[in-house]
mmCIF file with all atom_site columns, C-alpha atoms and ligand atoms in Angstrom:
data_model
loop_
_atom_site.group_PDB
_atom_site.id
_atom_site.type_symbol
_atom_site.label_atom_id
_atom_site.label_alt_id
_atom_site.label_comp_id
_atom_site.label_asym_id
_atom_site.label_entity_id
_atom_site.label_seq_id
_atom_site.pdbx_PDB_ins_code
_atom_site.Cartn_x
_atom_site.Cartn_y
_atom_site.Cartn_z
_atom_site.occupancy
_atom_site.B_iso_or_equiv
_atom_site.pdbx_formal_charge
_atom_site.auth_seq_id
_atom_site.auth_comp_id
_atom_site.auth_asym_id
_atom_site.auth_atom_id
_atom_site.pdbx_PDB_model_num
ATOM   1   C CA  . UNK C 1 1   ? 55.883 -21.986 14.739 1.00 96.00 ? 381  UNK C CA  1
ATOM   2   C CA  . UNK C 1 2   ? 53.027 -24.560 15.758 1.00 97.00 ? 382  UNK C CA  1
ATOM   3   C CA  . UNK C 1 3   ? 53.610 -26.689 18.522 1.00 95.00 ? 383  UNK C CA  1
ATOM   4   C CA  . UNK C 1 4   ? 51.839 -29.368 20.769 1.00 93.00 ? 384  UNK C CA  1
ATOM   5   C CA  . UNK C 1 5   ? 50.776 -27.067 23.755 1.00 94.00 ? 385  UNK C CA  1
ATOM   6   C CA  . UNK C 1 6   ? 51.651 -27.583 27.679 1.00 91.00 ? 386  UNK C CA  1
ATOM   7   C CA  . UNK C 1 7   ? 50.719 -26.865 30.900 1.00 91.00 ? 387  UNK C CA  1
ATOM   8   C CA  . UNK C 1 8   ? 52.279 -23.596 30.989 1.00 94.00 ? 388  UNK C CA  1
ATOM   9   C CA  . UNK C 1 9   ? 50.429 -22.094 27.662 1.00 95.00 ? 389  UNK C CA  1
ATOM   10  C CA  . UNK C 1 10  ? 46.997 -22.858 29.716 1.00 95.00 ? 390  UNK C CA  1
ATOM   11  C CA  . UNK C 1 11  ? 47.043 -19.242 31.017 1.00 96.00 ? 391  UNK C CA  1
ATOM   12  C CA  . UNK C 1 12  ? 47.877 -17.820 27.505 1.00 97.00 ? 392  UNK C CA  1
ATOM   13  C CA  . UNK C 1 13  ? 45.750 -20.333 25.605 1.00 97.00 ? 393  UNK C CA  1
ATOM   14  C CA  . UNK C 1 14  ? 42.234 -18.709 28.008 1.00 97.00 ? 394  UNK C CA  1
ATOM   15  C CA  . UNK C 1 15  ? 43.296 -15.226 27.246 1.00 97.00 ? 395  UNK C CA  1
ATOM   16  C CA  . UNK C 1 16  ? 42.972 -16.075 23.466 1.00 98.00 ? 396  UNK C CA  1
ATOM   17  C CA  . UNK C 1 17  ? 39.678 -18.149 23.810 1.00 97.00 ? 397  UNK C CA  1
ATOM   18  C CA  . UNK C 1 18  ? 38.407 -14.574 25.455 1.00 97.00 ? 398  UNK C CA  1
ATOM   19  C CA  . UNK C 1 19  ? 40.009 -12.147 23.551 1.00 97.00 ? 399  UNK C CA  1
ATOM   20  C CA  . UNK C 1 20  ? 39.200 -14.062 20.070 1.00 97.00 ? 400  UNK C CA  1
ATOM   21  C CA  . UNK C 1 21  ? 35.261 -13.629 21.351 1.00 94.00 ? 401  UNK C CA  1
ATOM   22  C CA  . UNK C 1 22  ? 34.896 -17.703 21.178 1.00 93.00 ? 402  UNK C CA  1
ATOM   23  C CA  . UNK C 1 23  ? 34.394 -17.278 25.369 1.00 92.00 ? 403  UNK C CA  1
ATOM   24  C CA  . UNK C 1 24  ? 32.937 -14.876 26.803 1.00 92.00 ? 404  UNK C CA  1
ATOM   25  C CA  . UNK C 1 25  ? 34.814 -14.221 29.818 1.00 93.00 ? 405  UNK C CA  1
ATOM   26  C CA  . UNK C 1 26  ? 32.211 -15.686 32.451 1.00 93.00 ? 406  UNK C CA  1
ATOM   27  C CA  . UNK C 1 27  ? 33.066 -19.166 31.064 1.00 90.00 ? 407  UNK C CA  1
ATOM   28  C CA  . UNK C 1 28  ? 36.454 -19.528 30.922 1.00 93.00 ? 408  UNK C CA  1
ATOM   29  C CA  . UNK C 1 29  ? 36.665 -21.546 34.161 1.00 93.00 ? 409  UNK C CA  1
ATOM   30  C CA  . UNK C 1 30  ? 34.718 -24.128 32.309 1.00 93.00 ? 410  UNK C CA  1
ATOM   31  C CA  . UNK C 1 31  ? 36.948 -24.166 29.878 1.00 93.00 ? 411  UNK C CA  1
ATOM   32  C CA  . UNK C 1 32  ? 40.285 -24.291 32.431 1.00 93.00 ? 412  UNK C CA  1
ATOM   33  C CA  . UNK C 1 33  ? 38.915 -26.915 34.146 1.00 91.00 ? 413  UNK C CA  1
ATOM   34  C CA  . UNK C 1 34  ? 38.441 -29.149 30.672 1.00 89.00 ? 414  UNK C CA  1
ATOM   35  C CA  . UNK C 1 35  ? 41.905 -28.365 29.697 1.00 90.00 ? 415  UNK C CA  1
ATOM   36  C CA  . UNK C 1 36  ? 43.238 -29.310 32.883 1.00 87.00 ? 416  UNK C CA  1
ATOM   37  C CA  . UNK C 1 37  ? 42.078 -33.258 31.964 1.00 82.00 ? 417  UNK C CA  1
ATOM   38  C CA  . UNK C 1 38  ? 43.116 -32.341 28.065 1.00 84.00 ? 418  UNK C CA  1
ATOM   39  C CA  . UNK C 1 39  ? 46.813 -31.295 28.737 1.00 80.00 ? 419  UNK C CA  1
ATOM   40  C CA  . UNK C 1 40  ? 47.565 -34.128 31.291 1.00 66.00 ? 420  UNK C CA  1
ATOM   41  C CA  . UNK C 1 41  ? 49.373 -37.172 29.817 1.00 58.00 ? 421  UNK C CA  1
ATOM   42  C CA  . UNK C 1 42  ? 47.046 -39.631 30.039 1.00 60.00 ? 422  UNK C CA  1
ATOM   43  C CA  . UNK C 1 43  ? 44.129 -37.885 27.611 1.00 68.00 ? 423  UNK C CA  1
ATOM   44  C CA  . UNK C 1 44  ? 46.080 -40.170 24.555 1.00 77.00 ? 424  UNK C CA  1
ATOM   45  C CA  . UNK C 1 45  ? 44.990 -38.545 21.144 1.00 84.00 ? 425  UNK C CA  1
ATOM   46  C CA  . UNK C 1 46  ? 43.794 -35.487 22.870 1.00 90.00 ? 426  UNK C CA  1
ATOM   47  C CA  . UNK C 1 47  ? 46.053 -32.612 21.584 1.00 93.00 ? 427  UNK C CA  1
ATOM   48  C CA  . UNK C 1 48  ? 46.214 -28.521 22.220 1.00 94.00 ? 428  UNK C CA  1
ATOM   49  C CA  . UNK C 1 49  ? 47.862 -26.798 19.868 1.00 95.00 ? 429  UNK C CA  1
ATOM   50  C CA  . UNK C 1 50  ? 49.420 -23.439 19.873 1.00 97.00 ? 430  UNK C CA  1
ATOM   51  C CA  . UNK C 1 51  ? 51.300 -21.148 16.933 1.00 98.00 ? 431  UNK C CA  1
ATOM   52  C CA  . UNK C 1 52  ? 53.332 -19.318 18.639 1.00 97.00 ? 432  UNK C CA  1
ATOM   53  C CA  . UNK C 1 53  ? 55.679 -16.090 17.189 1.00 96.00 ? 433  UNK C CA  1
ATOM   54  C CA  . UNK C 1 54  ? 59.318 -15.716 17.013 1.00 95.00 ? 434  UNK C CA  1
ATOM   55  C CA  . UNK C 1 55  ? 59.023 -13.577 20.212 1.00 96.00 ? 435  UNK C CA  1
ATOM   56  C CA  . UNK C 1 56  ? 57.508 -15.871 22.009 1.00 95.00 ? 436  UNK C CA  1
ATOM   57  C CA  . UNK C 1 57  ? 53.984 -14.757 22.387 1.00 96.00 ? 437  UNK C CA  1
ATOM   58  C CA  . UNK C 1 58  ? 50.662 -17.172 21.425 1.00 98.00 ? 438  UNK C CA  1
ATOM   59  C CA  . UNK C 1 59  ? 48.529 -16.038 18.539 1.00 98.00 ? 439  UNK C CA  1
ATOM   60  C CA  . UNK C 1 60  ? 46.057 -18.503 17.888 1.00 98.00 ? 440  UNK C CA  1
ATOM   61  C CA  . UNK C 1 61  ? 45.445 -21.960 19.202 1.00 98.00 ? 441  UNK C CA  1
ATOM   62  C CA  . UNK C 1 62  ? 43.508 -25.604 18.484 1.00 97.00 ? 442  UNK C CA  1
ATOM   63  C CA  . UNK C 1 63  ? 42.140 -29.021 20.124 1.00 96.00 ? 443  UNK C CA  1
ATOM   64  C CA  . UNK C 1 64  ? 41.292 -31.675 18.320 1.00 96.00 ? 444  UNK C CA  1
ATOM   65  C CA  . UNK C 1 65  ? 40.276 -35.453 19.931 1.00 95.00 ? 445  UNK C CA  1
ATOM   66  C CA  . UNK C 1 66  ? 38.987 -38.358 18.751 1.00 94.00 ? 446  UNK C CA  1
ATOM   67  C CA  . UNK C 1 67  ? 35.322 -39.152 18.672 1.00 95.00 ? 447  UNK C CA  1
ATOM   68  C CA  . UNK C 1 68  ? 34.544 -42.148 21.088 1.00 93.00 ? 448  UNK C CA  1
ATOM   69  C CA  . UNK C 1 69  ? 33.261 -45.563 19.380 1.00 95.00 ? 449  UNK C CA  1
ATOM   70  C CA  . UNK C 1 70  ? 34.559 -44.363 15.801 1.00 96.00 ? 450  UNK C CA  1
ATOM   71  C CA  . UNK C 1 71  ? 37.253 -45.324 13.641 1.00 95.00 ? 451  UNK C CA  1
ATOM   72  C CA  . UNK C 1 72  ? 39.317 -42.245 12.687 1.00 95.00 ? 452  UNK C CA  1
ATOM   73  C CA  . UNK C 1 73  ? 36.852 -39.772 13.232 1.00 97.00 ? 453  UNK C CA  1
ATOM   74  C CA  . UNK C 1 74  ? 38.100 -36.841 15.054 1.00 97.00 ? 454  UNK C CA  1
ATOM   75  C CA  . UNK C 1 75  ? 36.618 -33.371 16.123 1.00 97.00 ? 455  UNK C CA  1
ATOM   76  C CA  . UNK C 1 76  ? 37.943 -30.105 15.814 1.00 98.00 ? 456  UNK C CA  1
ATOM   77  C CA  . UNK C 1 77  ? 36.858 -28.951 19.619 1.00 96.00 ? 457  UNK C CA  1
ATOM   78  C CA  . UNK C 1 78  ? 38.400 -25.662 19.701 1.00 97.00 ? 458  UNK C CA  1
ATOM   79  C CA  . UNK C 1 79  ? 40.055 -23.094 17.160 1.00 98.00 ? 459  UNK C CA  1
ATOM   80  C CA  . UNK C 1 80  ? 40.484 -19.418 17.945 1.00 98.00 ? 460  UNK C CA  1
ATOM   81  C CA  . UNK C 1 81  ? 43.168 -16.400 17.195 1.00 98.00 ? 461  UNK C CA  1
ATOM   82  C CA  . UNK C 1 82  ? 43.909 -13.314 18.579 1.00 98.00 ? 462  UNK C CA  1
ATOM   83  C CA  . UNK C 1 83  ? 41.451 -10.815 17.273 1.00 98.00 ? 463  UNK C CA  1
ATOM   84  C CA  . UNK C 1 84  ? 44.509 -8.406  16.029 1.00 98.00 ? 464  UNK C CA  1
ATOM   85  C CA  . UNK C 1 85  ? 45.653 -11.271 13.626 1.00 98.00 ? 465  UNK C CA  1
ATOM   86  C CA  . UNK C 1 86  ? 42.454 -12.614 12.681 1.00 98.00 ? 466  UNK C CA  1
ATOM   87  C CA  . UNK C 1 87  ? 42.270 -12.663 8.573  1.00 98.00 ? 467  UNK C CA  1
ATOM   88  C CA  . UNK C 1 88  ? 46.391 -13.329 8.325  1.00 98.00 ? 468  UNK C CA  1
ATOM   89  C CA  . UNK C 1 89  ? 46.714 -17.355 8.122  1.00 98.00 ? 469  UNK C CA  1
ATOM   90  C CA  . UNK C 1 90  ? 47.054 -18.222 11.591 1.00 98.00 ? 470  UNK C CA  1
ATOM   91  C CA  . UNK C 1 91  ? 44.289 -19.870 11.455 1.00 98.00 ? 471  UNK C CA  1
ATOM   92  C CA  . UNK C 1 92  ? 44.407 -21.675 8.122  1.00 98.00 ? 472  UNK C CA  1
ATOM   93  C CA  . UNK C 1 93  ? 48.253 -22.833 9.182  1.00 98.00 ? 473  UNK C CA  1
ATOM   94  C CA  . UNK C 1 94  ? 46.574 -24.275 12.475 1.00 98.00 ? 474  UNK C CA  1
ATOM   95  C CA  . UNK C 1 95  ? 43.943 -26.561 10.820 1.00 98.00 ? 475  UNK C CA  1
ATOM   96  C CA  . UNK C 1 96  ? 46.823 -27.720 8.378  1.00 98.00 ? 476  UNK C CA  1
ATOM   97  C CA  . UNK C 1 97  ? 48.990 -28.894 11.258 1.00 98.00 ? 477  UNK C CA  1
ATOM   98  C CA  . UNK C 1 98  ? 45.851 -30.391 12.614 1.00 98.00 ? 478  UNK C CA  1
ATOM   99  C CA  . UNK C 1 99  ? 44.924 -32.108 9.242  1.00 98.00 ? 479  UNK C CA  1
ATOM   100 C CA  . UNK C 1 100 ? 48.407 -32.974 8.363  1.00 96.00 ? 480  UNK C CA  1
ATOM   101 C CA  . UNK C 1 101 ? 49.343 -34.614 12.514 1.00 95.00 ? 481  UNK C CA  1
ATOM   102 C CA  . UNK C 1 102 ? 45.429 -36.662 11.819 1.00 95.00 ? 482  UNK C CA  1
ATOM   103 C CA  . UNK C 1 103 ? 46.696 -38.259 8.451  1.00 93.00 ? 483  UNK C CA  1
ATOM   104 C CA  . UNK C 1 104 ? 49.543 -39.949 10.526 1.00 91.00 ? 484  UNK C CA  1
ATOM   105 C CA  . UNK C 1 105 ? 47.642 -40.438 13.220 1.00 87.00 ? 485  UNK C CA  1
ATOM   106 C CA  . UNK C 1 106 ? 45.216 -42.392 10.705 1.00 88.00 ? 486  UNK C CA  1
ATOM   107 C CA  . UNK C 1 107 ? 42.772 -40.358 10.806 1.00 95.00 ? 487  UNK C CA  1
ATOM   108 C CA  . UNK C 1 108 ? 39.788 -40.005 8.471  1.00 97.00 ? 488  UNK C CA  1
ATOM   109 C CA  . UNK C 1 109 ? 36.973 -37.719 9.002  1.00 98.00 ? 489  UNK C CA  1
ATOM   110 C CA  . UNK C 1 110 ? 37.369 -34.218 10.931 1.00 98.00 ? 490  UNK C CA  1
ATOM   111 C CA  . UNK C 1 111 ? 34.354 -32.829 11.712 1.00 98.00 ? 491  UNK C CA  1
ATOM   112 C CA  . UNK C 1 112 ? 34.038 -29.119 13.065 1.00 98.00 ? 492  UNK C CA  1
ATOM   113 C CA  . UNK C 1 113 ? 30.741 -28.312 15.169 1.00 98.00 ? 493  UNK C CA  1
ATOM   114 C CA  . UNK C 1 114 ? 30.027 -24.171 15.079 1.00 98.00 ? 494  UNK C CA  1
ATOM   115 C CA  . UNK C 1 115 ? 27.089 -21.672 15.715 1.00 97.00 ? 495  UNK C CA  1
ATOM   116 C CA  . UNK C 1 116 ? 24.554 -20.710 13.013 1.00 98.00 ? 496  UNK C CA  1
ATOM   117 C CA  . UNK C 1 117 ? 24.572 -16.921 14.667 1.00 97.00 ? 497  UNK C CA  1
ATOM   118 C CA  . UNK C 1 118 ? 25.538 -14.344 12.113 1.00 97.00 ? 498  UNK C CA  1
ATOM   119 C CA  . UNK C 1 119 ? 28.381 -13.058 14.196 1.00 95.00 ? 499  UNK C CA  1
ATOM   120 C CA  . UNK C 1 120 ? 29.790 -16.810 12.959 1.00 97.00 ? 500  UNK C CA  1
ATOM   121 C CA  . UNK C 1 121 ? 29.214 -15.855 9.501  1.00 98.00 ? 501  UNK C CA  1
ATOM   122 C CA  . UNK C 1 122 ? 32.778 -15.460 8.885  1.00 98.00 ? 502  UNK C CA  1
ATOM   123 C CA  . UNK C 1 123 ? 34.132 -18.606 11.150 1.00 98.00 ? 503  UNK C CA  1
ATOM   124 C CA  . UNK C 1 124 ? 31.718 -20.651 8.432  1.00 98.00 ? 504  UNK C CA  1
ATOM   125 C CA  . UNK C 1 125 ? 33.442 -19.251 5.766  1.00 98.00 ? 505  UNK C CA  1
ATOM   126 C CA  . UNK C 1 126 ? 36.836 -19.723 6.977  1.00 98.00 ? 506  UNK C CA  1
ATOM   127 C CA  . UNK C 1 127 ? 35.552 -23.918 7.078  1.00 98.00 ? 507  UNK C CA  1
ATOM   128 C CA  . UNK C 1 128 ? 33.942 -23.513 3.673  1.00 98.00 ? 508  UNK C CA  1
ATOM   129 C CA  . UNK C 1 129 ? 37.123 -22.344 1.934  1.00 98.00 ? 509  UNK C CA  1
ATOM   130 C CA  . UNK C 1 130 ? 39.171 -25.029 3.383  1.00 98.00 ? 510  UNK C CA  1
ATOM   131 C CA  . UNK C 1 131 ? 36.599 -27.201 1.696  1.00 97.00 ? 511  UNK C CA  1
ATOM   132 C CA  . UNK C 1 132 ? 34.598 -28.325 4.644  1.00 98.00 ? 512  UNK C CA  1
ATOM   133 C CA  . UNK C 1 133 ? 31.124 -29.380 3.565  1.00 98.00 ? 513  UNK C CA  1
ATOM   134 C CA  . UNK C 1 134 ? 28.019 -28.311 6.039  1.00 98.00 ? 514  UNK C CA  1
ATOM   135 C CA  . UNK C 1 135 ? 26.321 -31.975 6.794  1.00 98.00 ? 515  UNK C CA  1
ATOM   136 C CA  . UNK C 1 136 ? 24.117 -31.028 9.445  1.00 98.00 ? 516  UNK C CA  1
ATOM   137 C CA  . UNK C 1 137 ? 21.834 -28.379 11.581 1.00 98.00 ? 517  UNK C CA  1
ATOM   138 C CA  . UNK C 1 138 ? 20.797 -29.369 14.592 1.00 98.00 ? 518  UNK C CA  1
ATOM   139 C CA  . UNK C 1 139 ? 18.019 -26.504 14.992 1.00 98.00 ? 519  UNK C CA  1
ATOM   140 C CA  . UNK C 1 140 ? 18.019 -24.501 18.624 1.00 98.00 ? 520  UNK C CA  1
ATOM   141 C CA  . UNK C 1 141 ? 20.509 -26.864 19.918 1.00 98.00 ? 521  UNK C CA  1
ATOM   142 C CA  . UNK C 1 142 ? 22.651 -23.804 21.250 1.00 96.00 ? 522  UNK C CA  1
ATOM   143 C CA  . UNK C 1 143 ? 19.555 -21.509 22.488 1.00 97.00 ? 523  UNK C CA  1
ATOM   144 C CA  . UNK C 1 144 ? 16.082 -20.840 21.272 1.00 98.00 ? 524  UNK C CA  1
ATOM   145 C CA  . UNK C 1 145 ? 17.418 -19.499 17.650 1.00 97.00 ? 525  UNK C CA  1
ATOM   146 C CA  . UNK C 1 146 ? 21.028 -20.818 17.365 1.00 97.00 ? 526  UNK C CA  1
ATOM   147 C CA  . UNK C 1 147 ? 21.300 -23.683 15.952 1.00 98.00 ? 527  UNK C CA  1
ATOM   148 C CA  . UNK C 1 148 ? 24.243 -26.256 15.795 1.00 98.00 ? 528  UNK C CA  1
ATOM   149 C CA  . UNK C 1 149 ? 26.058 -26.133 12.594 1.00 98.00 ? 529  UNK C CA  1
ATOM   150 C CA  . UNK C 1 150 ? 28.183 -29.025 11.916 1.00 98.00 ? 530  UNK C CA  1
ATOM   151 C CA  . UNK C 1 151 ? 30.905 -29.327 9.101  1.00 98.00 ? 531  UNK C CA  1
ATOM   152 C CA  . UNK C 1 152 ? 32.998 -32.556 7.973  1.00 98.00 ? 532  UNK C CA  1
ATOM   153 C CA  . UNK C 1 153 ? 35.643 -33.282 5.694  1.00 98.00 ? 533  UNK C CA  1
ATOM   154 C CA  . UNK C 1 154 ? 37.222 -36.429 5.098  1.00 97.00 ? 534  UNK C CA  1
ATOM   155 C CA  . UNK C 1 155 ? 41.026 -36.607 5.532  1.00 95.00 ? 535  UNK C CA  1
ATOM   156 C CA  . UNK C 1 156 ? 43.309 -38.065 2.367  1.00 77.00 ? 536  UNK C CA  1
ATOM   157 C CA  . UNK C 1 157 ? 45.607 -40.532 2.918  1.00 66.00 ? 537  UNK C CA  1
HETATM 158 C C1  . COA Z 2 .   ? 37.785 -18.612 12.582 1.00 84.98 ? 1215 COA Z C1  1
HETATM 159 C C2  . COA Z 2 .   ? 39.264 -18.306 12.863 1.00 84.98 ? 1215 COA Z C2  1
HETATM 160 C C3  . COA Z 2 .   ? 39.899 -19.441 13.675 1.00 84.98 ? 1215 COA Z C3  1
HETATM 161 C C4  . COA Z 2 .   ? 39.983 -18.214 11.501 1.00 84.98 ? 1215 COA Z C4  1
HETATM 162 O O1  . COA Z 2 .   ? 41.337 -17.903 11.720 1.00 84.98 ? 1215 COA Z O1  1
HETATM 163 P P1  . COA Z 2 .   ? 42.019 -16.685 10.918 1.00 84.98 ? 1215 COA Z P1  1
HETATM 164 O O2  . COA Z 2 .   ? 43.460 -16.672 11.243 1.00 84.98 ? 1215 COA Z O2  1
HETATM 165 O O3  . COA Z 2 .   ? 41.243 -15.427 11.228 1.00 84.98 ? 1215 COA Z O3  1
HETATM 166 O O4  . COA Z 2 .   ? 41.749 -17.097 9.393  1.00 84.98 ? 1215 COA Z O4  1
HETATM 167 P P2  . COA Z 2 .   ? 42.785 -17.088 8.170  1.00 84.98 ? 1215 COA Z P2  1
HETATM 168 O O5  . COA Z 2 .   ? 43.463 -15.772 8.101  1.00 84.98 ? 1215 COA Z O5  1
HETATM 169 O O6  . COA Z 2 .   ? 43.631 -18.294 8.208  1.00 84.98 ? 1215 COA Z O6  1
HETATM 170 O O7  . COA Z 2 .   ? 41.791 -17.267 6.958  1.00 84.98 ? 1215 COA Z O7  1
HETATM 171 C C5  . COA Z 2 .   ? 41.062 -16.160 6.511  1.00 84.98 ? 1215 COA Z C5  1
HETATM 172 C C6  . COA Z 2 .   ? 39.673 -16.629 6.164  1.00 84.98 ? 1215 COA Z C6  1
HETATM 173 O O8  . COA Z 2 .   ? 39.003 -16.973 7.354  1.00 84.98 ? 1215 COA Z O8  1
HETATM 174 C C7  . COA Z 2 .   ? 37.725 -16.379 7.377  1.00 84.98 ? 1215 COA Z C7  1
HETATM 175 N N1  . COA Z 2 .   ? 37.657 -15.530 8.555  1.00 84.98 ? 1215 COA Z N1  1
HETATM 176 C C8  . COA Z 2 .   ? 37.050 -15.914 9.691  1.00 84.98 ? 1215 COA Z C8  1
HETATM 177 N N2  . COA Z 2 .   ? 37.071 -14.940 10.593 1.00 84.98 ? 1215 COA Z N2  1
HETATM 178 C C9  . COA Z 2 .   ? 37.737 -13.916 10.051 1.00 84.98 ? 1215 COA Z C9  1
HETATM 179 C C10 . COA Z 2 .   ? 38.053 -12.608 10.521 1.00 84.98 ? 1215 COA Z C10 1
HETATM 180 N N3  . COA Z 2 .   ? 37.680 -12.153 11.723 1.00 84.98 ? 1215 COA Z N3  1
HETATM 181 N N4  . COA Z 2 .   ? 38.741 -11.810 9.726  1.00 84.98 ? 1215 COA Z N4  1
HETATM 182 C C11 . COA Z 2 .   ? 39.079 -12.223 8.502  1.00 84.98 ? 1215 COA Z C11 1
HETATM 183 N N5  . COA Z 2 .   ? 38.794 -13.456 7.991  1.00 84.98 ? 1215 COA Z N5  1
HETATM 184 C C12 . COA Z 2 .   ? 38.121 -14.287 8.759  1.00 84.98 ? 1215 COA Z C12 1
HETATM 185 C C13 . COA Z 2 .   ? 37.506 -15.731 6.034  1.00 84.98 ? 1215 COA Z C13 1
HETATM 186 O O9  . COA Z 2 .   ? 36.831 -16.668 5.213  1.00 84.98 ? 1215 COA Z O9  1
HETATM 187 C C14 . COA Z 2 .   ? 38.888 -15.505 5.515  1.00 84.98 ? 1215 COA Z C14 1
HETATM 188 O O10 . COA Z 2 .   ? 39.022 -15.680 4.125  1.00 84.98 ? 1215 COA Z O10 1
HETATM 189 P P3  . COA Z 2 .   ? 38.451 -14.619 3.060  1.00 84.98 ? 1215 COA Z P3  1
HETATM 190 O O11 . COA Z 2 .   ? 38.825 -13.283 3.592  1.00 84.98 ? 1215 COA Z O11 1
HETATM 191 O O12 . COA Z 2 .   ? 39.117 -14.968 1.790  1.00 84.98 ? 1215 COA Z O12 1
HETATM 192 O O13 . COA Z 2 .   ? 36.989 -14.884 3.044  1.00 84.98 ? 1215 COA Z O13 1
HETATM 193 C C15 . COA Z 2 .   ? 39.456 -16.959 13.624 1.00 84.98 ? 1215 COA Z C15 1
HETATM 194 O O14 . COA Z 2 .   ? 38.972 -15.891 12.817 1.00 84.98 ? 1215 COA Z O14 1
HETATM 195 C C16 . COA Z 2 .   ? 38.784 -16.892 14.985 1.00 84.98 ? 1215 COA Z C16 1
HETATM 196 O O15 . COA Z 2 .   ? 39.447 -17.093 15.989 1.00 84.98 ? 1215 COA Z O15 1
HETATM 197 N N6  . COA Z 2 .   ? 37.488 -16.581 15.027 1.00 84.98 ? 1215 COA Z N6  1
HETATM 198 C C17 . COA Z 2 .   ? 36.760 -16.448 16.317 1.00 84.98 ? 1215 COA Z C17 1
HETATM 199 C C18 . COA Z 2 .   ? 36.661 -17.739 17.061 1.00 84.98 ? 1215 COA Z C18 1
HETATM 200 C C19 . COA Z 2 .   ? 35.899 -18.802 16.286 1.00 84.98 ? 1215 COA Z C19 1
HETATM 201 O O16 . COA Z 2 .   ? 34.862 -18.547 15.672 1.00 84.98 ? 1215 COA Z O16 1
HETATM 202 N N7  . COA Z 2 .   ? 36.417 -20.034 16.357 1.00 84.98 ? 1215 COA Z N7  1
HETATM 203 C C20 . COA Z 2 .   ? 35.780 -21.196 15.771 1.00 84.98 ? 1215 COA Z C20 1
HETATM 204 C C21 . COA Z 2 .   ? 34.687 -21.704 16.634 1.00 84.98 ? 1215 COA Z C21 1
HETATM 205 S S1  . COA Z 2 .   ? 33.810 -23.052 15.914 1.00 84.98 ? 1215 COA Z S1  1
#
């Protein structure tokens, strides 16, 4: 089951950013502090996402916003899933729900920013087979040698 995420998946929603490799463990309070502003009620058309399993426990989660001073474009922020179920759909069934909650929300464009390091090899392909197109490299923008790789794919009515 996918579902909007609250304040109570925050705990369980860090342990997957960690334990999917997206953060390494050192940076996670950056990221708790961010999500503290994203899961408060007044971030409108900010949204964490979690599928969760019939028992109860989190397997993968999203955030997608919109991008300020555009019309419909949003960004795919965050995406990551337990590394046990990696390669099983959780992730593909996430950025459906994502696409499919942006196409009533109006919007148009999601673009999805990612690492050009080889250990990302396979998060580019996930974006390529759900026909993402790579528009952009913004070279050493990470670190000296990882650049900033930036898919987009505009959303159907
Ligand atoms: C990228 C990610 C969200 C994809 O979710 P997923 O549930 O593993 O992917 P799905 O099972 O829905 O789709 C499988 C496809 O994703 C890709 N994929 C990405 N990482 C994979 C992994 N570790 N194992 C298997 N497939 C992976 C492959 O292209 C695969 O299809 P293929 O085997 O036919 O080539 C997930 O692997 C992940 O959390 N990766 C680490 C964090 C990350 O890179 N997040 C994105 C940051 S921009």
């Amino acid at each position: 089951m996918i579902r909007h995420a609250s304040v109570a998946d925050k705990a369980a929603i860090l342990d997957i950013a960690v334990d999917s490799g997206l953060f390494p463990a050192e940076h996670v309070g950056e990221l708790s502090e961010m999500m503290d502003a994203q899961l408060g009620a007044t971030s409108e058309g900010h949204h964490w996402i979690v599928q969760e399993s019939e028992r109860g426990t989190l397997q993968g989660a999203a955030y997608y916003a919109p991008e300020a001073l555009t019309d419909g474009t949003f960004n795919l922020y965050f995406i990551a899933v337990r590394e046990i179920l990696k390669g099983k759909g959780v992730g593909s069934a996430l950025l459906h729900y994502v696409e499919h909650q942006l196409k009533q929300e109006q919007g148009r464009v999601l673009i999805i920013e990612t690492s050009s390091l080889d250990n990302y090899n396979l998060t580019r392909r996930f974006y390529l087979k759900h026909e993402y197109t790579e528009v952009a490299r913004i070279p050493e923008f990470f670190s000296a040698g990882e650049d900033k790789v930036v898919f987009w794919r505009k959303l159907k009515a």
